[in-house]
């Protein structure tokens, strides 16, 4: 850095220049001086110079034309003699030898002569007209003869050219260094021998999370720097890798440490620290620190390790046995065996061997029965195709008799095999199969009973009715009024008994003789029901309104029976003298999850039908709502309303068989509304056979 120093105190200090009494003495003094010195007159001609002056500036022209020899000056130093020696042809101008484009030197000389003061400065260029430029520290003093006839300046210099060049080179190197470190992604810091950071690049501030102006000038052990060891424990500042490189005077490479940015989680860096030495010095003058941000890499490693730990924990706590095999291939890349690489504790129990006795052992050697049961081929298929294989297999050995569900999935170039003990499930399945067989036998007995009820019980009733009719027809005149009444009651009882038997048969056949579900149009079914009830509707002067009804998947015969019973009830239970009105309507809705959870709607239902049958009949107290769906339960006597009390029980049985739910709401003398929820669409097309 160029400096031109001329302090105010020096310029104000008036220094009397040397008085030349005998100029030869001044010349001898200048020539004898060890420093580069030149003697100039007030016309800026070089009168004399030292030998060192020539050594510094190496000007052949200056040396050839050199200043006038002061030996020619008379010993008395008279003005006439001085004037005789000052011919322009004999003396060379300073500004012929040195360029002064800015008149900087000329101005300095003039000021010194005018002010009769001494001045000095640093790092001023002194360029030869036909030669190099020198950088000098300088000092200029005025001089004059005793008679004041002659005067000039005495210029002495110290050559700083090499220092200037070294400084320029250092700056150039620094600029190149700065340009280099600013282009790399690594963070770079320069720490001096006192541990103070003197320079750094933008990557350093990005990685450390601090601006450069906060980093530069701070010391490595300031409070702002807090580190972590690789294991997460605090790292003392004196153990920072870049300070260790300075103390130990050795390069520290690839050392991982954590460092805290302000108000943020730690950043993890991988550090290289290189101590820098000057020639012939054992103590480094600085440490060059470079580091890369490995935070993401570290976090991934931690996440991976956490995953490994979690996997290990899961494997250890799993109730299933898990064995991992690696494929063994021959020179043709064909699988010839599998080697066990991992066994969890549950698998150790199942195979009766410790992990250290199994890991590293080949499958065909350790478990020959695996190959006998075809598992070797299965594992090969899993590795080659990537598709999992699962089987249920029974192990019947001296130490083990159990059923397992075995699943093999591909893992790298091998398989992970899971063994789940399903012995209890198999035993439960066998028990269930036995129970189902027993239930089937009972159902068969019930079907046989239904046949007996429909045939053997109906036959005596038909005879009772037939013979009572014959008695009335053939012997009616011989029987008095009381006897005729008894016969009529006997016929009525037989008729009711026959109806009860038929209703019981209908109730029992809801599941035993059910038809498969199919897509049916409820509106068409309801219209057919109205056609069947046409005479009953006319008898009571009633009205049945059929709204828009959807199509659903159901048993068509049972849906017809359901609507016939509900519409028939609405026509039957009405106030005397008031024509009954029945309205049937339905909508499709998404399957309600809460209805499926509490069992009111089949779990396979994806869309449900909400069907309502509303009448203006006599109604009833809602406290009896559950009672009316019980077989043979009646709210009214047989004399008031005919029937056996099985109609609504049959309705509920049909709805439950379809995986739905039926409810009723009623108010005395204000009508009744039945609400039926039925699955309209199902994910499982299978039809239940029991409800």
PDB file of C-alpha atoms in Angstrom, residues 325-487:
ATOM      1  CA  UNK A 325     -31.601 -65.787   3.878  1.00  0.00           C
ATOM      2  CA  UNK A 326     -29.082 -64.649   1.259  1.00  0.00           C
ATOM      3  CA  UNK A 327     -28.941 -66.483  -2.069  1.00  0.00           C
ATOM      4  CA  UNK A 328     -25.849 -68.593  -2.871  1.00  0.00           C
ATOM      5  CA  UNK A 329     -25.169 -68.712  -6.607  1.00  0.00           C
ATOM      6  CA  UNK A 330     -22.889 -70.835  -8.760  1.00  0.00           C
ATOM      7  CA  UNK A 331     -20.692 -69.761 -11.673  1.00  0.00           C
ATOM      8  CA  UNK A 332     -23.756 -69.695 -13.950  1.00  0.00           C
ATOM      9  CA  UNK A 333     -25.514 -67.297 -11.553  1.00  0.00           C
ATOM     10  CA  UNK A 334     -28.034 -69.972 -10.610  1.00  0.00           C
ATOM     11  CA  UNK A 335     -29.238 -70.240  -7.011  1.00  0.00           C
ATOM     12  CA  UNK A 336     -27.847 -73.387  -5.425  1.00  0.00           C
ATOM     13  CA  UNK A 337     -28.578 -72.675  -1.774  1.00  0.00           C
ATOM     14  CA  UNK A 338     -29.474 -69.994   0.789  1.00  0.00           C
ATOM     15  CA  UNK A 339     -27.366 -68.838   3.714  1.00  0.00           C
ATOM     16  CA  UNK A 340     -28.962 -67.601   6.940  1.00  0.00           C
ATOM     17  CA  UNK A 341     -27.929 -64.008   7.745  1.00  0.00           C
ATOM     18  CA  UNK A 342     -30.390 -63.051  10.494  1.00  0.00           C
ATOM     19  CA  UNK A 343     -32.666 -64.764  13.018  1.00  0.00           C
ATOM     20  CA  UNK A 344     -34.950 -63.024  15.502  1.00  0.00           C
ATOM     21  CA  UNK A 345     -35.578 -64.356  19.053  1.00  0.00           C
ATOM     22  CA  UNK A 346     -38.985 -65.837  18.210  1.00  0.00           C
ATOM     23  CA  UNK A 347     -37.482 -67.785  15.306  1.00  0.00           C
ATOM     24  CA  UNK A 348     -34.825 -69.110  17.671  1.00  0.00           C
ATOM     25  CA  UNK A 349     -37.599 -70.545  19.825  1.00  0.00           C
ATOM     26  CA  UNK A 350     -39.409 -72.043  16.850  1.00  0.00           C
ATOM     27  CA  UNK A 351     -36.355 -73.773  15.352  1.00  0.00           C
ATOM     28  CA  UNK A 352     -34.883 -74.624  18.772  1.00  0.00           C
ATOM     29  CA  UNK A 353     -31.451 -73.165  17.982  1.00  0.00           C
ATOM     30  CA  UNK A 354     -29.540 -70.031  19.000  1.00  0.00           C
ATOM     31  CA  UNK A 355     -28.808 -67.372  16.384  1.00  0.00           C
ATOM     32  CA  UNK A 356     -25.046 -67.964  16.512  1.00  0.00           C
ATOM     33  CA  UNK A 357     -25.628 -71.615  15.624  1.00  0.00           C
ATOM     34  CA  UNK A 358     -27.807 -70.748  12.624  1.00  0.00           C
ATOM     35  CA  UNK A 359     -26.379 -67.536  11.125  1.00  0.00           C
ATOM     36  CA  UNK A 360     -23.887 -68.388   8.395  1.00  0.00           C
ATOM     37  CA  UNK A 361     -25.289 -71.906   7.951  1.00  0.00           C
ATOM     38  CA  UNK A 362     -26.827 -72.947   4.662  1.00  0.00           C
ATOM     39  CA  UNK A 363     -30.489 -73.827   4.356  1.00  0.00           C
ATOM     40  CA  UNK A 364     -30.085 -77.317   2.874  1.00  0.00           C
ATOM     41  CA  UNK A 365     -27.601 -78.216   5.575  1.00  0.00           C
ATOM     42  CA  UNK A 366     -29.422 -76.785   8.602  1.00  0.00           C
ATOM     43  CA  UNK A 367     -33.060 -77.357   7.599  1.00  0.00           C
ATOM     44  CA  UNK A 368     -33.369 -80.234   5.122  1.00  0.00           C
ATOM     45  CA  UNK A 369     -37.120 -80.450   5.727  1.00  0.00           C
ATOM     46  CA  UNK A 370     -37.489 -76.962   4.201  1.00  0.00           C
ATOM     47  CA  UNK A 371     -36.443 -78.461   0.889  1.00  0.00           C
ATOM     48  CA  UNK A 372     -38.605 -81.523   1.417  1.00  0.00           C
ATOM     49  CA  UNK A 373     -41.676 -79.329   1.818  1.00  0.00           C
ATOM     50  CA  UNK A 374     -40.847 -77.391  -1.358  1.00  0.00           C
ATOM     51  CA  UNK A 375     -39.710 -74.168   0.325  1.00  0.00           C
ATOM     52  CA  UNK A 376     -36.362 -74.078  -1.479  1.00  0.00           C
ATOM     53  CA  UNK A 377     -38.134 -73.826  -4.836  1.00  0.00           C
ATOM     54  CA  UNK A 378     -40.487 -71.211  -3.389  1.00  0.00           C
ATOM     55  CA  UNK A 379     -37.581 -69.071  -2.180  1.00  0.00           C
ATOM     56  CA  UNK A 380     -35.873 -69.300  -5.579  1.00  0.00           C
ATOM     57  CA  UNK A 381     -39.081 -68.154  -7.251  1.00  0.00           C
ATOM     58  CA  UNK A 382     -39.399 -65.224  -4.836  1.00  0.00           C
ATOM     59  CA  UNK A 383     -35.825 -64.044  -5.566  1.00  0.00           C
ATOM     60  CA  UNK A 384     -36.169 -64.404  -9.330  1.00  0.00           C
ATOM     61  CA  UNK A 385     -39.701 -63.005  -9.724  1.00  0.00           C
ATOM     62  CA  UNK A 386     -39.889 -60.573  -6.829  1.00  0.00           C
ATOM     63  CA  UNK A 387     -43.393 -61.826  -5.999  1.00  0.00           C
ATOM     64  CA  UNK A 388     -44.057 -62.974  -2.410  1.00  0.00           C
ATOM     65  CA  UNK A 389     -45.112 -66.528  -1.643  1.00  0.00           C
ATOM     66  CA  UNK A 390     -47.217 -67.650   1.301  1.00  0.00           C
ATOM     67  CA  UNK A 391     -48.273 -71.085   2.457  1.00  0.00           C
ATOM     68  CA  UNK A 392     -49.715 -72.900   5.433  1.00  0.00           C
ATOM     69  CA  UNK A 393     -47.668 -75.873   6.504  1.00  0.00           C
ATOM     70  CA  UNK A 394     -47.650 -78.325   9.374  1.00  0.00           C
ATOM     71  CA  UNK A 395     -44.400 -79.206  11.130  1.00  0.00           C
ATOM     72  CA  UNK A 396     -44.657 -82.603  12.777  1.00  0.00           C
ATOM     73  CA  UNK A 397     -41.402 -83.523  14.463  1.00  0.00           C
ATOM     74  CA  UNK A 398     -40.344 -85.108  17.724  1.00  0.00           C
ATOM     75  CA  UNK A 399     -40.081 -81.657  19.339  1.00  0.00           C
ATOM     76  CA  UNK A 400     -42.785 -79.776  17.468  1.00  0.00           C
ATOM     77  CA  UNK A 401     -46.293 -80.377  16.193  1.00  0.00           C
ATOM     78  CA  UNK A 402     -47.744 -77.125  14.970  1.00  0.00           C
ATOM     79  CA  UNK A 403     -49.220 -75.289  11.982  1.00  0.00           C
ATOM     80  CA  UNK A 404     -47.509 -72.207  10.557  1.00  0.00           C
ATOM     81  CA  UNK A 405     -48.429 -69.536   8.069  1.00  0.00           C
ATOM     82  CA  UNK A 406     -45.194 -68.997   6.131  1.00  0.00           C
ATOM     83  CA  UNK A 407     -44.585 -65.905   3.975  1.00  0.00           C
ATOM     84  CA  UNK A 408     -41.433 -65.252   1.952  1.00  0.00           C
ATOM     85  CA  UNK A 409     -40.649 -61.825   0.441  1.00  0.00           C
ATOM     86  CA  UNK A 410     -37.641 -60.686  -1.547  1.00  0.00           C
ATOM     87  CA  UNK A 411     -34.904 -58.741   0.273  1.00  0.00           C
ATOM     88  CA  UNK A 412     -31.985 -57.719  -1.955  1.00  0.00           C
ATOM     89  CA  UNK A 413     -30.622 -61.003  -3.360  1.00  0.00           C
ATOM     90  CA  UNK A 414     -32.374 -63.129  -0.796  1.00  0.00           C
ATOM     91  CA  UNK A 415     -35.611 -63.676   1.113  1.00  0.00           C
ATOM     92  CA  UNK A 416     -37.095 -62.730   4.462  1.00  0.00           C
ATOM     93  CA  UNK A 417     -39.252 -65.567   5.771  1.00  0.00           C
ATOM     94  CA  UNK A 418     -41.925 -64.984   8.396  1.00  0.00           C
ATOM     95  CA  UNK A 419     -43.330 -67.875  10.437  1.00  0.00           C
ATOM     96  CA  UNK A 420     -46.621 -67.294  12.255  1.00  0.00           C
ATOM     97  CA  UNK A 421     -47.969 -69.988  14.538  1.00  0.00           C
ATOM     98  CA  UNK A 422     -51.581 -70.654  13.472  1.00  0.00           C
ATOM     99  CA  UNK A 423     -52.078 -73.839  15.447  1.00  0.00           C
ATOM    100  CA  UNK A 424     -54.834 -72.311  17.587  1.00  0.00           C
ATOM    101  CA  UNK A 425     -56.558 -70.945  14.489  1.00  0.00           C
ATOM    102  CA  UNK A 426     -56.406 -74.342  12.830  1.00  0.00           C
ATOM    103  CA  UNK A 427     -57.818 -76.001  15.929  1.00  0.00           C
ATOM    104  CA  UNK A 428     -60.522 -73.338  16.100  1.00  0.00           C
ATOM    105  CA  UNK A 429     -61.296 -73.935  12.418  1.00  0.00           C
ATOM    106  CA  UNK A 430     -61.597 -77.667  13.052  1.00  0.00           C
ATOM    107  CA  UNK A 431     -63.859 -76.981  16.030  1.00  0.00           C
ATOM    108  CA  UNK A 432     -65.927 -74.584  13.929  1.00  0.00           C
ATOM    109  CA  UNK A 433     -66.209 -77.153  11.148  1.00  0.00           C
ATOM    110  CA  UNK A 434     -67.460 -79.677  13.681  1.00  0.00           C
ATOM    111  CA  UNK A 435     -69.911 -77.130  15.072  1.00  0.00           C
ATOM    112  CA  UNK A 436     -71.111 -76.282  11.567  1.00  0.00           C
ATOM    113  CA  UNK A 437     -71.621 -79.942  10.843  1.00  0.00           C
ATOM    114  CA  UNK A 438     -73.592 -80.266  14.057  1.00  0.00           C
ATOM    115  CA  UNK A 439     -75.586 -77.153  13.191  1.00  0.00           C
ATOM    116  CA  UNK A 440     -76.282 -78.517   9.744  1.00  0.00           C
ATOM    117  CA  UNK A 441     -77.634 -81.672  11.320  1.00  0.00           C
ATOM    118  CA  UNK A 442     -79.895 -79.574  13.509  1.00  0.00           C
ATOM    119  CA  UNK A 443     -81.018 -77.504  10.572  1.00  0.00           C
ATOM    120  CA  UNK A 444     -81.770 -80.663   8.698  1.00  0.00           C
ATOM    121  CA  UNK A 445     -83.831 -81.789  11.685  1.00  0.00           C
ATOM    122  CA  UNK A 446     -85.636 -78.438  11.620  1.00  0.00           C
ATOM    123  CA  UNK A 447     -86.336 -78.832   7.931  1.00  0.00           C
ATOM    124  CA  UNK A 448     -87.654 -82.299   8.644  1.00  0.00           C
ATOM    125  CA  UNK A 449     -89.834 -80.820  11.390  1.00  0.00           C
ATOM    126  CA  UNK A 450     -91.068 -78.162   8.979  1.00  0.00           C
ATOM    127  CA  UNK A 451     -92.007 -80.889   6.541  1.00  0.00           C
ATOM    128  CA  UNK A 452     -93.811 -82.742   9.301  1.00  0.00           C
ATOM    129  CA  UNK A 453     -95.562 -79.518  10.327  1.00  0.00           C
ATOM    130  CA  UNK A 454     -96.595 -78.797   6.765  1.00  0.00           C
ATOM    131  CA  UNK A 455     -97.753 -82.330   6.014  1.00  0.00           C
ATOM    132  CA  UNK A 456     -98.517 -84.421   9.083  1.00  0.00           C
ATOM    133  CA  UNK A 457    -100.077 -81.613  11.165  1.00  0.00           C
ATOM    134  CA  UNK A 458    -102.061 -80.149   8.314  1.00  0.00           C
ATOM    135  CA  UNK A 459    -103.628 -83.521   7.475  1.00  0.00           C
ATOM    136  CA  UNK A 460    -105.528 -83.962  10.789  1.00  0.00           C
ATOM    137  CA  UNK A 461    -106.696 -80.343  10.580  1.00  0.00           C
ATOM    138  CA  UNK A 462    -108.050 -80.894   7.120  1.00  0.00           C
ATOM    139  CA  UNK A 463    -109.982 -83.936   8.404  1.00  0.00           C
ATOM    140  CA  UNK A 464    -111.361 -81.972  11.369  1.00  0.00           C
ATOM    141  CA  UNK A 465    -112.564 -79.251   9.024  1.00  0.00           C
ATOM    142  CA  UNK A 466    -113.975 -81.764   6.538  1.00  0.00           C
ATOM    143  CA  UNK A 467    -115.888 -83.810   9.103  1.00  0.00           C
ATOM    144  CA  UNK A 468    -117.247 -80.705  10.834  1.00  0.00           C
ATOM    145  CA  UNK A 469    -118.547 -79.498   7.468  1.00  0.00           C
ATOM    146  CA  UNK A 470    -120.210 -82.899   6.871  1.00  0.00           C
ATOM    147  CA  UNK A 471    -121.863 -82.785  10.286  1.00  0.00           C
ATOM    148  CA  UNK A 472    -123.250 -79.341   9.593  1.00  0.00           C
ATOM    149  CA  UNK A 473    -124.411 -80.317   6.131  1.00  0.00           C
ATOM    150  CA  UNK A 474    -125.854 -83.793   6.901  1.00  0.00           C
ATOM    151  CA  UNK A 475    -126.971 -83.408  10.495  1.00  0.00           C
ATOM    152  CA  UNK A 476    -127.548 -79.713  10.800  1.00  0.00           C
ATOM    153  CA  UNK A 477    -131.300 -80.156  11.365  1.00  0.00           C
ATOM    154  CA  UNK A 478    -130.706 -82.685  14.114  1.00  0.00           C
ATOM    155  CA  UNK A 479    -128.333 -80.394  16.027  1.00  0.00           C
ATOM    156  CA  UNK A 480    -129.693 -77.607  18.162  1.00  0.00           C
ATOM    157  CA  UNK A 481    -128.410 -74.052  18.112  1.00  0.00           C
ATOM    158  CA  UNK A 482    -125.780 -74.675  20.757  1.00  0.00           C
ATOM    159  CA  UNK A 483    -124.408 -77.681  18.871  1.00  0.00           C
ATOM    160  CA  UNK A 484    -124.213 -75.675  15.663  1.00  0.00           C
ATOM    161  CA  UNK A 485    -122.307 -72.951  17.538  1.00  0.00           C
ATOM    162  CA  UNK A 486    -119.813 -75.490  18.846  1.00  0.00           C
ATOM    163  CA  UNK A 487    -119.235 -76.892  15.386  1.00  0.00           C
TER     164      UNK A 487
END
